[in-house]
Amino acid sequence: MAKLWGGRFEKETDSLVNDFNSSIMFDKRLYRQDIEGSIAHVKMLAKQGIIKAGERDAIKDGLEEILKEIENGSIEITREYEDIHSLVESRLIEKIGDAGKKLHTGRSRNDQVALDMRLYTREIIKKTRALVKDLLETLIKLEEENLDTFMPGFTHLQKAQPVTLAHHLGAYFEMFKRDEGRLYDLYKRMNYCPLGAGALAGTTYPLDREYTAGLLGFYGPTLNSMDSVSDRDYLIEYLSAASIIMMHLSRFCEELIIFNTNEYRFVEIDDTYSTGSSIMPQKKNPDIAELIRGKCGRVYGALDSLLVTMKALPLAYNKDMQEDKEISFDAMDTVTDCLRLFNGMLLKIKFNRDNMEKSAMNGFTNATDAADYLVGKGVPFRDAHGIIGKLVLYCIENDKAIDDLDISEFKNISEYFEEDIYEAVSLKTCVEKRLTTGGPSRAAMEKAIEANRKYLDALKEE
Ligand code: ARG
């Protein structure tokens, strides 16, 4: 296969070098962006009088045919081609002859690949963001359905204070809301067009970079040609946002795996999202949740890998940067698949409300409220803490919950206890008295849900 750059070479490239250097087996997924960018480029070249209108039309028609050929599989993509850019250009020349040789006027593969990768990443940002929004819709729906589903809240994975399932899910809503915001911020920062930066120093042709940027849906052109060809920050930012999404998903998966165990039975993951064992007939394993948790590692790996690849690279383009693709594509596929699967799993999960409530009833989740009760009777908090500590010890020794004690047992520990202690330490009171903004009570949750509904509605209007 003739090289785009063969002119100054006297010898053929070594075949191992050919394979090592070639990126087509992974950058072939940029074919659509490559063709879209080339069409915008030739439109601009013709507008600027750099090529003729007839040449523009021939190139555009040729490129559109190549797009179809790639999509219907009639072009065989092999390692013979160096990259997707070479394939498209050489196929164009085969098809339309000399006019095709004008496609690359005023352009380098350096600004071309920078454009293709940016266009591709821009689509992936939109797709990831849409999937995060779907998950947010699921979460808010489940919150609304579970405002009165009591469950224990944990610290150190030990029962701490009672909350509701709505409140627990609401914590994840906030995490994914920040993820959505990160993707949007990144989109706004990266949506500038590098086409026209040339190899590194722009070009002497009178290109209209504003025009191509507009055709391709960018806010405008990038402002420094050296930066334009050597910037991969937007990819690093995407991988960083993707890593944080994966971290959130993995925390959520870990909790579902724990809550799905025989010991907890807070949730039951649906059959459609579980698998069995080849030897143990009774098993129903939460493999999908485990896999999502596990796939976190490869997305973190991609972020790390690209940061290391870019470290200490001198300006401007260096071939090291070809290494951005495989890892980024893998991470993009992984995070979008995980979001889709996780949302599906969550929509079908069964919440065992009774088990959650029973669990919240024992384990002394109301001990803080019992101490607060004594504070209400005039006992300083630190003393109240000590008294309730003794009360808990008594309950453990006698295998009772705080609510199970009779009034004389309460009074033996402190004379400040009255009949109203039962009401004060009931599960419902413990939750409903937590009225602070961001707290678990129905009233506080309704306010948070209302604010988050407005936020989701504003997203829909975008
Ligand atoms: N395959 C290359 C990449 O992904 C395209 C750019 C090639 N540019 C060059 N000067 N060799 O980075």
mmCIF file of N, CA and C and ligand atoms in Angstrom, residues 5 21-24 26-27 30 82-85 108-114 117 199 232 317-325, ligand 1:
data_model
loop_
_atom_site.group_PDB
_atom_site.id
_atom_site.type_symbol
_atom_site.label_atom_id
_atom_site.label_comp_id
_atom_site.label_asym_id
_atom_site.label_seq_id
_atom_site.Cartn_x
_atom_site.Cartn_y
_atom_site.Cartn_z
ATOM 1 N N TRP A 5 3.126 9.496 2.645
ATOM 2 C CA TRP A 5 4.349 10.269 2.805
ATOM 3 C C TRP A 5 5.558 9.601 2.155
ATOM 4 N N ASN A 21 3.263 0.527 13.898
ATOM 5 C CA ASN A 21 2.936 1.937 13.689
ATOM 6 C C ASN A 21 1.457 2.148 13.347
ATOM 7 N N SER A 22 0.873 1.115 12.748
ATOM 8 C CA SER A 22 -0.487 1.273 12.231
ATOM 9 C C SER A 22 -1.510 1.404 13.367
ATOM 10 N N SER A 23 -2.446 2.314 13.171
ATOM 11 C CA SER A 23 -3.487 2.489 14.197
ATOM 12 C C SER A 23 -4.867 2.135 13.655
ATOM 13 N N ILE A 24 -4.920 1.685 12.414
ATOM 14 C CA ILE A 24 -6.251 1.540 11.789
ATOM 15 C C ILE A 24 -7.166 0.560 12.514
ATOM 16 N N PHE A 26 -7.772 0.208 15.448
ATOM 17 C CA PHE A 26 -8.605 0.848 16.488
ATOM 18 C C PHE A 26 -9.132 2.225 16.080
ATOM 19 N N ASP A 27 -8.393 2.969 15.205
ATOM 20 C CA ASP A 27 -8.963 4.295 14.885
ATOM 21 C C ASP A 27 -10.003 4.217 13.773
ATOM 22 N N LEU A 30 -13.287 5.905 14.025
ATOM 23 C CA LEU A 30 -13.439 7.352 13.797
ATOM 24 C C LEU A 30 -13.868 7.667 12.355
ATOM 25 N N GLU A 82 -2.290 2.715 7.128
ATOM 26 C CA GLU A 82 -1.643 3.197 8.352
ATOM 27 C C GLU A 82 -2.692 3.610 9.395
ATOM 28 N N ASP A 83 -3.673 4.337 8.914
ATOM 29 C CA ASP A 83 -4.727 4.795 9.838
ATOM 30 C C ASP A 83 -5.983 5.107 9.031
ATOM 31 N N ILE A 84 -7.043 5.488 9.723
ATOM 32 C CA ILE A 84 -8.318 5.749 9.050
ATOM 33 C C ILE A 84 -8.196 6.927 8.066
ATOM 34 N N HIS A 85 -7.326 7.883 8.401
ATOM 35 C CA HIS A 85 -7.164 9.056 7.521
ATOM 36 C C HIS A 85 -6.563 8.633 6.176
ATOM 37 N N SER A 108 -3.202 18.778 8.003
ATOM 38 C CA SER A 108 -2.230 17.761 8.387
ATOM 39 C C SER A 108 -3.003 16.668 9.092
ATOM 40 N N ARG A 109 -2.406 15.479 9.182
ATOM 41 C CA ARG A 109 -3.106 14.468 9.974
ATOM 42 C C ARG A 109 -3.132 14.860 11.459
ATOM 43 N N ASN A 110 -2.250 15.782 11.813
ATOM 44 C CA ASN A 110 -2.221 16.181 13.234
ATOM 45 C C ASN A 110 -3.479 16.952 13.631
ATOM 46 N N ASP A 111 -3.884 17.919 12.787
ATOM 47 C CA ASP A 111 -5.146 18.600 13.141
ATOM 48 C C ASP A 111 -6.347 17.729 12.792
ATOM 49 N N GLN A 112 -6.155 16.825 11.816
ATOM 50 C CA GLN A 112 -7.249 15.935 11.429
ATOM 51 C C GLN A 112 -7.589 14.962 12.569
ATOM 52 N N VAL A 113 -6.558 14.339 13.119
ATOM 53 C CA VAL A 113 -6.844 13.382 14.193
ATOM 54 C C VAL A 113 -7.333 14.106 15.450
ATOM 55 N N ALA A 114 -6.804 15.320 15.661
ATOM 56 C CA ALA A 114 -7.269 16.102 16.825
ATOM 57 C C ALA A 114 -8.760 16.395 16.667
ATOM 58 N N MET A 117 -10.964 12.982 16.972
ATOM 59 C CA MET A 117 -11.057 12.502 18.352
ATOM 60 C C MET A 117 -11.959 13.419 19.184
ATOM 61 N N ALA A 199 -0.068 21.129 10.764
ATOM 62 C CA ALA A 199 0.821 20.202 11.468
ATOM 63 C C ALA A 199 1.090 20.720 12.874
ATOM 64 N N ARG A 232 -4.701 16.982 24.709
ATOM 65 C CA ARG A 232 -5.588 15.846 24.981
ATOM 66 C C ARG A 232 -6.243 16.026 26.356
ATOM 67 N N TYR A 317 2.807 17.897 18.243
ATOM 68 C CA TYR A 317 2.369 16.510 18.114
ATOM 69 C C TYR A 317 3.539 15.551 18.279
ATOM 70 N N ASN A 318 3.310 14.464 18.975
ATOM 71 C CA ASN A 318 4.250 13.337 19.053
ATOM 72 C C ASN A 318 3.435 12.068 18.900
ATOM 73 N N LYS A 319 4.070 11.069 18.325
ATOM 74 C CA LYS A 319 3.326 9.839 18.028
ATOM 75 C C LYS A 319 2.835 9.130 19.285
ATOM 76 N N ASP A 320 3.464 9.423 20.413
ATOM 77 C CA ASP A 320 2.981 8.866 21.688
ATOM 78 C C ASP A 320 1.466 9.043 21.807
ATOM 79 N N MET A 321 1.005 10.162 21.235
ATOM 80 C CA MET A 321 -0.401 10.528 21.441
ATOM 81 C C MET A 321 -1.379 9.580 20.742
ATOM 82 N N GLN A 322 -0.879 8.788 19.818
ATOM 83 C CA GLN A 322 -1.728 7.761 19.212
ATOM 84 C C GLN A 322 -2.221 6.770 20.281
ATOM 85 N N GLU A 323 -1.470 6.679 21.363
ATOM 86 C CA GLU A 323 -1.828 5.774 22.469
ATOM 87 C C GLU A 323 -3.071 6.239 23.229
ATOM 88 N N ASP A 324 -3.577 7.426 22.887
ATOM 89 C CA ASP A 324 -4.791 7.904 23.586
ATOM 90 C C ASP A 324 -6.022 7.059 23.233
ATOM 91 N N LYS A 325 -5.973 6.383 22.066
ATOM 92 C CA LYS A 325 -7.240 5.879 21.523
ATOM 93 C C LYS A 325 -7.758 4.597 22.155
HETATM 94 N N1 ARG B 1 -2.690 7.771 13.898
HETATM 95 C C1 ARG B 1 -2.184 9.030 14.311
HETATM 96 C C2 ARG B 1 -2.647 9.327 15.741
HETATM 97 O O1 ARG B 1 -3.576 8.733 16.169
HETATM 98 C C3 ARG B 1 -2.662 10.110 13.400
HETATM 99 C C4 ARG B 1 -1.769 11.287 13.351
HETATM 100 C C5 ARG B 1 -0.543 10.990 12.609
HETATM 101 N N2 ARG B 1 0.309 12.127 12.523
HETATM 102 C C6 ARG B 1 1.630 11.992 12.322
HETATM 103 N N3 ARG B 1 2.312 13.088 12.299
HETATM 104 N N4 ARG B 1 2.204 10.833 12.214
HETATM 105 O O2 ARG B 1 -2.079 10.099 16.432
#
